[in-house]
Amino acid sequence: MVGLKLPTIARARRIWKTKAMDRLTESLTANYSDSIVEVLADLNDNFLITDPAIAGHPIVFASRGFLVMSGYSREEVIGRNGRIFQGPATDRRSVMEIREAIREERTVQISPLNYMKDGTPHWILFHLCPVVVEGRVIHFLAVQVPIARRSRSGRRSLVFGACRDEVREELGSRLDSFQDADNRGLEAEDLCEASDLEKQKATCAAKNILSILNYYRKHTDRALCGKRCSLATVAPLSSYLNISLGRIKQSFVLTDPYLPDMPIVYASDAFLSLTGYSRHEVLGRNCRFLNGPGTDVEVLQEIKDSIQADQACTVRVLNYRKDESSFWNLLHISPVRNATGKIAFYVGVHINENSKDAHGLSPKMRQLSAVAAVKVAVRSLSAGPGPSSRSSSS
């Protein structure tokens, strides 16, 4: 029996992995023409593209040049966060500078010490910039240029591809400072700086890739305008908020009460798994698309009344997935206030009545914990109200 089950389990895992990879690829094809992956694959630059709207801010594209440089395969990189390239001597200040640039949705160019798959450290010029479409950041582009020499120290070059032992010999006892958890790599930043030529190379590569993305975006808009026009009216969430919300594992959506028809502006991965919809099929729509012939109109009125009264409510409602199968949804809706106390969003936590929590938490506790986590994420933003509610709260 066991021998019969193992191939079945392995097959299921392969199917799950294939579907996961398809969802990540959809991050590109949902925003650009279907040929964008092939076009990007033909470029010789070393670069990554990440999606801040997906939980964990994963890599959704890795160029052939980057894979050769890092020693990883595509399957080992796609779906992972960029932190996998960091190591014991990676400067914490560089990491924090990258995080701050993502939070502020701006370009940054720094020279961190990264690591290849085999553990070899190497200096790179890291050029990160947001990919902006219709006022919202949909991706981040990270161009990476290997640095061939160290200009600050005046000593011999640190050859790209040098092994850890050679670096240790070069740095001597100072490498021990990298083991300090709070000052990891503080000496490293003074040891390597990119040349003007390397900086220019990274900047030009980024501009070229952005122009390609813009070109294929425009062609997609012409073909799919009718399908996605509703997204144009959705106020963008900041990348930092997207990343913070992505850490919450519960099934939930965030809606903007200041936009017409109160559309969804964020949908968690768990919600997409529960309903069977993809992210681009959900964003910009009102939650009523989950309703069907068996949905109780009195429950819908109860939800409407609670929203109008700026109050939370919990209901049990019959909803429908994309494949038209039904499920009893334990739905909890709550207003989410910003740091000034004004309502910025509404959060709706969706739980399948038949689902079991791995930690044994009751549906109510799962709902309340998700709401609490969302409120912390929203209030932590220095921007204050939600993007569309700034004018309403002024």
Short mmCIF file of C-alpha atoms in Angstrom, two decimals:
data_model
loop_
_atom_site.label_atom_id
_atom_site.label_comp_id
_atom_site.label_asym_id
_atom_site.label_seq_id
_atom_site.Cartn_x
_atom_site.Cartn_y
_atom_site.Cartn_z
CA MET A 1 0.00 0.00 0.00
CA VAL A 2 2.76 2.40 0.92
CA GLY A 3 4.50 1.69 -2.38
CA LEU A 4 1.35 2.64 -4.22
CA LYS A 5 0.83 5.86 -2.25
CA LEU A 6 4.31 7.31 -2.63
CA PRO A 7 4.13 7.87 -6.41
CA THR A 8 0.70 9.45 -5.91
CA ILE A 9 2.08 11.85 -3.28
CA ALA A 10 5.07 12.70 -5.47
CA ARG A 11 2.78 13.33 -8.42
CA ALA A 12 0.56 15.59 -6.31
CA ARG A 13 3.58 17.57 -5.18
CA ARG A 14 4.73 18.03 -8.77
CA ILE A 15 1.27 19.22 -9.78
CA TRP A 16 1.17 21.64 -6.84
CA LYS A 17 4.61 22.98 -7.69
CA THR A 18 3.67 23.42 -11.34
CA LYS A 19 0.53 25.35 -10.39
CA ALA A 20 2.53 27.53 -7.99
CA MET A 21 5.03 28.35 -10.75
CA ASP A 22 2.17 29.14 -13.12
CA ARG A 23 0.72 31.60 -10.58
CA LEU A 24 4.07 33.35 -10.32
CA THR A 25 4.43 33.52 -14.10
CA GLU A 26 0.92 34.97 -14.22
CA SER A 27 2.31 37.93 -12.25
CA LEU A 28 3.97 38.95 -15.52
CA THR A 29 1.48 37.70 -18.10
CA ALA A 30 -1.42 39.33 -16.23
CA ASN A 31 0.25 42.72 -16.66
CA TYR A 32 2.01 42.32 -19.99
CA SER A 33 1.53 40.37 -23.21
CA ASP A 34 2.06 36.60 -23.04
CA SER A 35 5.36 36.89 -24.92
CA ILE A 36 7.00 39.07 -22.24
CA VAL A 37 8.73 36.10 -20.57
CA GLU A 38 10.39 35.07 -23.86
CA VAL A 39 11.42 38.67 -24.56
CA LEU A 40 13.00 39.11 -21.15
CA ALA A 41 14.74 35.74 -21.47
CA ASP A 42 16.60 37.00 -24.55
CA LEU A 43 18.24 39.86 -22.64
CA ASN A 44 21.86 39.44 -21.55
CA ASP A 45 21.62 41.53 -18.37
CA ASN A 46 21.69 40.09 -14.85
CA PHE A 47 18.36 40.99 -13.27
CA LEU A 48 15.40 39.86 -11.19
CA ILE A 49 11.77 40.96 -11.13
CA THR A 50 9.79 40.70 -7.89
CA ASP A 51 6.11 41.16 -7.06
CA PRO A 52 5.34 43.05 -3.80
CA ALA A 53 1.64 42.18 -4.10
CA ILE A 54 2.29 38.45 -3.59
CA ALA A 55 2.91 37.14 -0.08
CA GLY A 56 6.62 37.10 0.72
CA HIS A 57 7.50 39.54 -2.10
CA PRO A 58 8.83 36.68 -4.26
CA ILE A 59 10.97 36.65 -7.37
CA VAL A 60 8.75 36.12 -10.44
CA PHE A 61 11.45 36.32 -13.11
CA ALA A 62 15.20 35.63 -13.13
CA SER A 63 17.30 36.34 -16.22
CA ARG A 64 19.62 33.77 -17.70
CA GLY A 65 22.61 35.97 -16.91
CA PHE A 66 21.65 36.20 -13.26
CA LEU A 67 21.23 32.43 -12.96
CA VAL A 68 24.69 31.87 -14.46
CA MET A 69 26.19 34.48 -12.14
CA SER A 70 24.57 33.11 -8.98
CA GLY A 71 24.76 29.38 -9.78
CA TYR A 72 21.07 28.82 -9.03
CA SER A 73 18.54 27.21 -11.35
CA ARG A 74 15.30 28.94 -12.26
CA GLU A 75 13.28 26.53 -10.11
CA GLU A 76 15.47 27.33 -7.09
CA VAL A 77 14.94 31.08 -7.45
CA ILE A 78 11.38 31.68 -8.66
CA GLY A 79 9.00 32.05 -5.72
CA ARG A 80 11.81 32.83 -3.25
CA ASN A 81 12.55 36.14 -1.57
CA GLY A 82 15.79 37.91 -2.50
CA ARG A 83 17.18 37.37 0.98
CA ILE A 84 18.36 33.90 -0.10
CA PHE A 85 21.38 35.61 -1.68
CA GLN A 86 22.47 37.17 1.61
CA GLY A 87 25.01 35.59 3.94
CA PRO A 88 27.01 36.07 7.13
CA ALA A 89 29.01 39.01 5.77
CA THR A 90 26.13 40.85 4.11
CA ASP A 91 25.91 44.31 5.60
CA ARG A 92 22.71 44.84 7.60
CA ARG A 93 22.76 48.51 6.67
CA SER A 94 22.57 47.60 2.98
CA VAL A 95 19.62 45.31 3.67
CA MET A 96 17.82 48.04 5.61
CA GLU A 97 18.50 50.55 2.83
CA ILE A 98 16.89 48.21 0.31
CA ARG A 99 13.87 47.68 2.58
CA GLU A 100 13.49 51.43 3.04
CA ALA A 101 13.62 52.00 -0.72
CA ILE A 102 10.89 49.39 -1.20
CA ARG A 103 8.83 51.02 1.53
CA GLU A 104 9.18 54.42 -0.15
CA GLU A 105 8.85 52.94 -3.66
CA ARG A 106 11.98 54.65 -4.93
CA THR A 107 15.16 53.73 -6.79
CA VAL A 108 18.30 52.76 -4.87
CA GLN A 109 21.79 51.78 -5.98
CA ILE A 110 24.17 50.15 -3.47
CA SER A 111 27.05 47.65 -3.36
CA PRO A 112 26.27 44.72 -1.02
CA LEU A 113 28.18 41.48 -0.56
CA ASN A 114 26.00 38.62 -1.78
CA TYR A 115 26.52 34.87 -2.01
CA MET A 116 26.31 32.34 -4.81
CA LYS A 117 24.63 28.98 -4.42
CA ASP A 118 27.92 27.27 -3.51
CA GLY A 119 28.56 29.80 -0.73
CA THR A 120 31.04 31.93 -2.66
CA PRO A 121 30.77 35.61 -1.66
CA HIS A 122 30.86 38.24 -4.38
CA TRP A 123 30.43 42.00 -4.54
CA ILE A 124 27.65 43.31 -6.75
CA LEU A 125 26.25 46.67 -7.73
CA PHE A 126 22.57 46.35 -6.86
CA HIS A 127 20.25 48.71 -8.76
CA LEU A 128 16.63 48.50 -7.58
CA CYS A 129 13.77 50.48 -9.11
CA PRO A 130 9.97 50.29 -8.99
CA VAL A 131 7.95 49.37 -12.07
CA VAL A 132 5.05 51.83 -12.08
CA VAL A 133 1.88 51.38 -14.13
CA GLU A 134 -0.96 53.90 -13.92
CA GLY A 135 0.35 55.30 -10.67
CA ARG A 136 0.82 51.99 -8.87
CA VAL A 137 3.91 49.86 -8.33
CA ILE A 138 3.28 46.40 -9.76
CA HIS A 139 6.84 45.05 -9.65
CA PHE A 140 10.38 45.84 -8.58
CA LEU A 141 13.29 45.44 -10.98
CA ALA A 142 16.68 44.52 -9.52
CA VAL A 143 19.65 44.78 -11.90
CA GLN A 144 22.88 43.29 -10.57
CA VAL A 145 26.34 44.01 -11.95
CA PRO A 146 29.35 42.11 -10.52
CA ILE A 147 32.01 44.48 -9.21
CA ALA A 148 35.46 43.61 -10.54
CA ARG A 149 37.61 45.61 -8.16
CA ARG A 150 37.72 47.46 -4.84
CA SER A 151 38.55 51.11 -5.27
CA ARG A 152 38.53 52.32 -1.67
CA SER A 153 41.25 50.21 -0.10
CA GLY A 154 43.88 50.59 -2.80
CA ARG A 155 44.93 46.95 -2.37
CA ARG A 156 44.73 44.17 -4.96
CA SER A 157 41.41 43.44 -6.71
CA LEU A 158 38.83 41.13 -5.25
CA VAL A 159 38.25 38.89 -8.24
CA PHE A 160 34.65 37.99 -8.99
CA GLY A 161 34.19 34.36 -8.07
CA ALA A 162 36.86 34.27 -5.34
CA CYS A 163 36.15 31.62 -2.72
CA ARG A 164 35.51 32.24 0.97
CA ASP A 165 39.05 31.19 1.94
CA GLU A 166 40.56 33.80 -0.34
CA VAL A 167 38.28 36.47 1.11
CA ARG A 168 39.24 35.43 4.62
CA GLU A 169 42.93 35.63 3.73
CA GLU A 170 42.40 39.09 2.25
CA LEU A 171 40.32 40.47 5.12
CA GLY A 172 42.14 38.70 7.92
CA SER A 173 40.73 38.94 11.41
CA ARG A 174 38.23 41.61 10.40
CA LEU A 175 36.00 38.89 8.96
CA ASP A 176 35.30 37.85 12.53
CA SER A 177 33.33 41.05 12.95
CA PHE A 178 30.79 39.62 10.49
CA GLN A 179 29.73 37.08 13.09
CA ASP A 180 28.23 39.81 15.26
CA ALA A 181 24.46 39.51 14.80
CA ASP A 182 23.82 43.22 15.23
CA ASN A 183 26.75 44.52 13.17
CA ARG A 184 26.88 41.92 10.44
CA GLY A 185 29.25 43.01 7.69
CA LEU A 186 29.87 46.55 8.98
CA GLU A 187 33.48 46.37 7.77
CA ALA A 188 32.45 45.10 4.36
CA GLU A 189 30.92 48.32 3.08
CA ASP A 190 34.29 50.07 3.22
CA LEU A 191 35.98 47.41 1.11
CA CYS A 192 34.25 47.66 -2.24
CA GLU A 193 32.75 50.38 -4.38
CA ALA A 194 31.45 50.20 -7.92
CA SER A 195 33.13 52.23 -10.64
CA ASP A 196 31.31 54.90 -12.61
CA LEU A 197 31.29 52.56 -15.60
CA GLU A 198 29.59 49.80 -13.57
CA LYS A 199 27.05 52.28 -12.22
CA GLN A 200 26.32 53.49 -15.74
CA LYS A 201 25.96 49.91 -16.95
CA ALA A 202 23.40 49.12 -14.25
CA THR A 203 21.44 52.33 -14.88
CA CYS A 204 21.32 51.79 -18.64
CA ALA A 205 20.26 48.16 -18.23
CA ALA A 206 17.43 49.19 -15.89
CA LYS A 207 16.20 51.87 -18.30
CA ASN A 208 16.26 49.40 -21.19
CA ILE A 209 14.31 46.74 -19.28
CA LEU A 210 11.76 49.31 -18.05
CA SER A 211 11.20 50.52 -21.62
CA ILE A 212 10.60 46.93 -22.75
CA LEU A 213 8.11 46.35 -19.94
CA ASN A 214 6.36 49.60 -20.83
CA TYR A 215 6.17 48.64 -24.51
CA TYR A 216 4.61 45.25 -23.84
CA ARG A 217 2.31 46.74 -21.23
CA LYS A 218 0.88 49.16 -23.80
CA HIS A 219 0.23 46.35 -26.27
CA THR A 220 -1.49 44.34 -23.54
CA ASP A 221 -3.68 47.31 -22.62
CA ARG A 222 -4.90 47.57 -26.19
CA ALA A 223 -5.85 43.90 -26.29
CA LEU A 224 -7.31 43.62 -22.80
CA CYS A 225 -8.67 47.07 -22.06
CA GLY A 226 -12.23 45.86 -21.69
CA LYS A 227 -11.11 43.16 -19.29
CA ARG A 228 -9.08 45.40 -16.97
CA CYS A 229 -10.49 48.89 -17.17
CA SER A 230 -11.87 48.53 -13.64
CA LEU A 231 -8.31 48.24 -12.27
CA ALA A 232 -7.50 51.73 -13.49
CA THR A 233 -9.83 53.23 -10.88
CA VAL A 234 -8.37 51.25 -7.99
CA ALA A 235 -6.11 53.40 -5.82
CA PRO A 236 -2.74 51.66 -5.40
CA LEU A 237 -1.52 50.32 -2.08
CA SER A 238 2.05 51.05 -1.18
CA SER A 239 4.51 48.24 -1.75
CA TYR A 240 5.39 48.27 1.94
CA LEU A 241 1.74 47.71 2.89
CA ASN A 242 1.44 44.95 0.29
CA ILE A 243 4.46 43.20 1.77
CA SER A 244 3.20 43.62 5.35
CA LEU A 245 -0.22 42.23 4.43
CA GLY A 246 1.46 39.35 2.57
CA ARG A 247 2.85 38.06 5.87
CA ILE A 248 -0.70 37.41 7.13
CA LYS A 249 -1.62 33.83 6.30
CA GLN A 250 -5.39 34.05 6.77
CA SER A 251 -7.94 34.34 3.96
CA PHE A 252 -8.96 37.99 3.72
CA VAL A 253 -9.54 40.94 1.42
CA LEU A 254 -9.11 44.67 1.91
CA THR A 255 -11.66 47.03 0.37
CA ASP A 256 -11.62 50.79 -0.11
CA PRO A 257 -14.82 52.50 1.09
CA TYR A 258 -13.85 55.78 -0.62
CA LEU A 259 -13.99 54.35 -4.13
CA PRO A 260 -17.21 53.70 -6.07
CA ASP A 261 -18.72 50.29 -5.27
CA MET A 262 -16.13 49.68 -2.50
CA PRO A 263 -13.75 47.54 -4.60
CA ILE A 264 -11.19 45.03 -3.38
CA VAL A 265 -7.71 46.58 -3.29
CA TYR A 266 -5.89 43.62 -1.72
CA ALA A 267 -6.57 39.87 -1.71
CA SER A 268 -4.48 37.38 0.27
CA ASP A 269 -3.14 34.18 -1.25
CA ALA A 270 -5.34 32.15 1.10
CA PHE A 271 -8.43 33.98 -0.20
CA LEU A 272 -7.44 33.21 -3.79
CA SER A 273 -6.96 29.53 -2.88
CA LEU A 274 -10.33 29.44 -1.13
CA THR A 275 -12.29 30.99 -4.01
CA GLY A 276 -10.31 29.71 -7.02
CA TYR A 277 -9.90 33.17 -8.54
CA SER A 278 -6.61 34.74 -9.60
CA ARG A 279 -5.52 38.08 -8.21
CA HIS A 280 -6.20 40.09 -11.35
CA GLU A 281 -9.73 38.63 -11.49
CA VAL A 282 -10.44 39.92 -7.98
CA LEU A 283 -8.82 43.35 -7.66
CA GLY A 284 -11.13 46.22 -8.55
CA ARG A 285 -14.33 44.21 -7.99
CA ASN A 286 -16.91 44.34 -5.25
CA CYS A 287 -17.16 41.21 -3.09
CA ARG A 288 -20.64 40.46 -4.40
CA PHE A 289 -19.13 38.28 -7.15
CA LEU A 290 -18.95 35.57 -4.44
CA ASN A 291 -22.74 35.60 -4.11
CA GLY A 292 -25.03 33.21 -5.95
CA PRO A 293 -28.57 31.81 -6.11
CA GLY A 294 -28.41 30.42 -2.57
CA THR A 295 -27.02 33.54 -0.89
CA ASP A 296 -29.39 34.94 1.75
CA VAL A 297 -30.33 38.54 0.90
CA GLU A 298 -31.07 39.28 4.57
CA VAL A 299 -27.48 38.43 5.46
CA LEU A 300 -26.28 40.75 2.69
CA GLN A 301 -28.43 43.53 4.12
CA GLU A 302 -26.94 42.92 7.57
CA ILE A 303 -23.47 43.36 6.08
CA LYS A 304 -24.52 46.55 4.31
CA ASP A 305 -26.06 48.00 7.48
CA SER A 306 -22.95 47.33 9.55
CA ILE A 307 -20.72 49.03 6.97
CA GLN A 308 -22.97 52.06 6.87
CA ALA A 309 -22.81 52.22 10.66
CA ASP A 310 -18.97 51.87 10.64
CA GLN A 311 -19.27 48.74 12.76
CA ALA A 312 -17.86 45.22 12.61
CA CYS A 313 -20.10 42.23 11.93
CA THR A 314 -19.83 38.44 11.74
CA VAL A 315 -22.15 36.39 9.53
CA ARG A 316 -22.50 32.92 8.05
CA VAL A 317 -23.19 33.25 4.34
CA LEU A 318 -23.37 30.84 1.42
CA ASN A 319 -20.79 31.88 -1.17
CA TYR A 320 -19.57 30.46 -4.47
CA ARG A 321 -16.15 29.72 -5.89
CA LYS A 322 -15.03 30.39 -9.45
CA ASP A 323 -15.95 26.81 -10.42
CA GLU A 324 -19.47 27.54 -9.07
CA SER A 325 -19.11 25.14 -6.13
CA SER A 326 -20.59 26.55 -2.92
CA PHE A 327 -19.22 26.79 0.61
CA TRP A 328 -20.44 28.20 3.90
CA ASN A 329 -18.37 31.28 4.54
CA LEU A 330 -17.80 32.42 8.12
CA LEU A 331 -17.32 36.07 7.23
CA HIS A 332 -16.08 38.76 9.59
CA ILE A 333 -15.98 42.37 8.37
CA SER A 334 -14.36 45.19 10.30
CA PRO A 335 -13.36 48.81 9.64
CA VAL A 336 -9.62 49.44 9.69
CA ARG A 337 -8.55 52.84 10.99
CA ASN A 338 -5.27 54.57 10.30
CA ALA A 339 -2.99 56.25 12.83
CA THR A 340 -5.23 59.33 12.93
CA GLY A 341 -8.29 57.28 13.83
CA LYS A 342 -10.06 57.63 10.47
CA ILE A 343 -11.34 54.60 8.55
CA ALA A 344 -8.91 53.79 5.76
CA PHE A 345 -10.19 50.37 4.66
CA TYR A 346 -12.55 47.54 5.48
CA VAL A 347 -11.16 44.07 6.00
CA GLY A 348 -13.19 40.95 5.29
CA VAL A 349 -11.91 37.68 6.75
CA HIS A 350 -13.29 34.62 4.92
CA ILE A 351 -13.19 31.17 6.52
CA ASN A 352 -14.60 27.97 5.06
CA GLU A 353 -16.83 26.49 7.75
CA ASN A 354 -15.46 23.01 7.06
CA SER A 355 -11.79 23.99 7.29
CA LYS A 356 -9.64 23.10 10.30
CA ASP A 357 -6.94 25.31 11.73
CA ALA A 358 -3.51 23.71 12.07
CA HIS A 359 -3.08 25.29 15.51
CA GLY A 360 -6.54 24.42 16.75
CA LEU A 361 -7.79 28.01 16.84
CA SER A 362 -11.52 28.63 16.65
CA PRO A 363 -12.89 30.52 13.61
CA LYS A 364 -13.54 33.54 15.83
CA MET A 365 -9.95 33.63 17.07
CA ARG A 366 -8.65 33.25 13.50
CA GLN A 367 -10.84 36.13 12.38
CA LEU A 368 -9.82 38.43 15.22
CA SER A 369 -6.12 37.63 14.84
CA ALA A 370 -6.25 38.41 11.12
CA VAL A 371 -8.06 41.70 11.74
CA ALA A 372 -5.55 42.67 14.42
CA ALA A 373 -2.62 41.94 12.09
CA VAL A 374 -4.19 44.00 9.29
CA LYS A 375 -4.76 46.93 11.65
CA VAL A 376 -1.14 46.83 12.79
CA ALA A 377 0.07 46.82 9.17
CA VAL A 378 -2.12 49.79 8.20
CA ARG A 379 -1.36 51.87 11.29
CA SER A 380 2.37 51.32 10.95
CA LEU A 381 2.42 53.29 7.72
CA SER A 382 3.60 56.85 8.08
CA ALA A 383 1.40 57.82 5.13
CA GLY A 384 -1.69 57.84 7.36
CA PRO A 385 -4.94 57.15 5.51
CA GLY A 386 -5.43 54.80 2.61
CA PRO A 387 -4.39 56.10 -0.80
CA SER A 388 -7.89 57.10 -1.86
CA SER A 389 -8.96 58.44 1.50
CA ARG A 390 -6.37 61.19 1.90
CA SER A 391 -8.69 63.82 0.57
CA SER A 392 -11.56 62.53 2.65
CA SER A 393 -9.57 62.68 5.86
CA SER A 394 -7.99 66.06 5.33
#
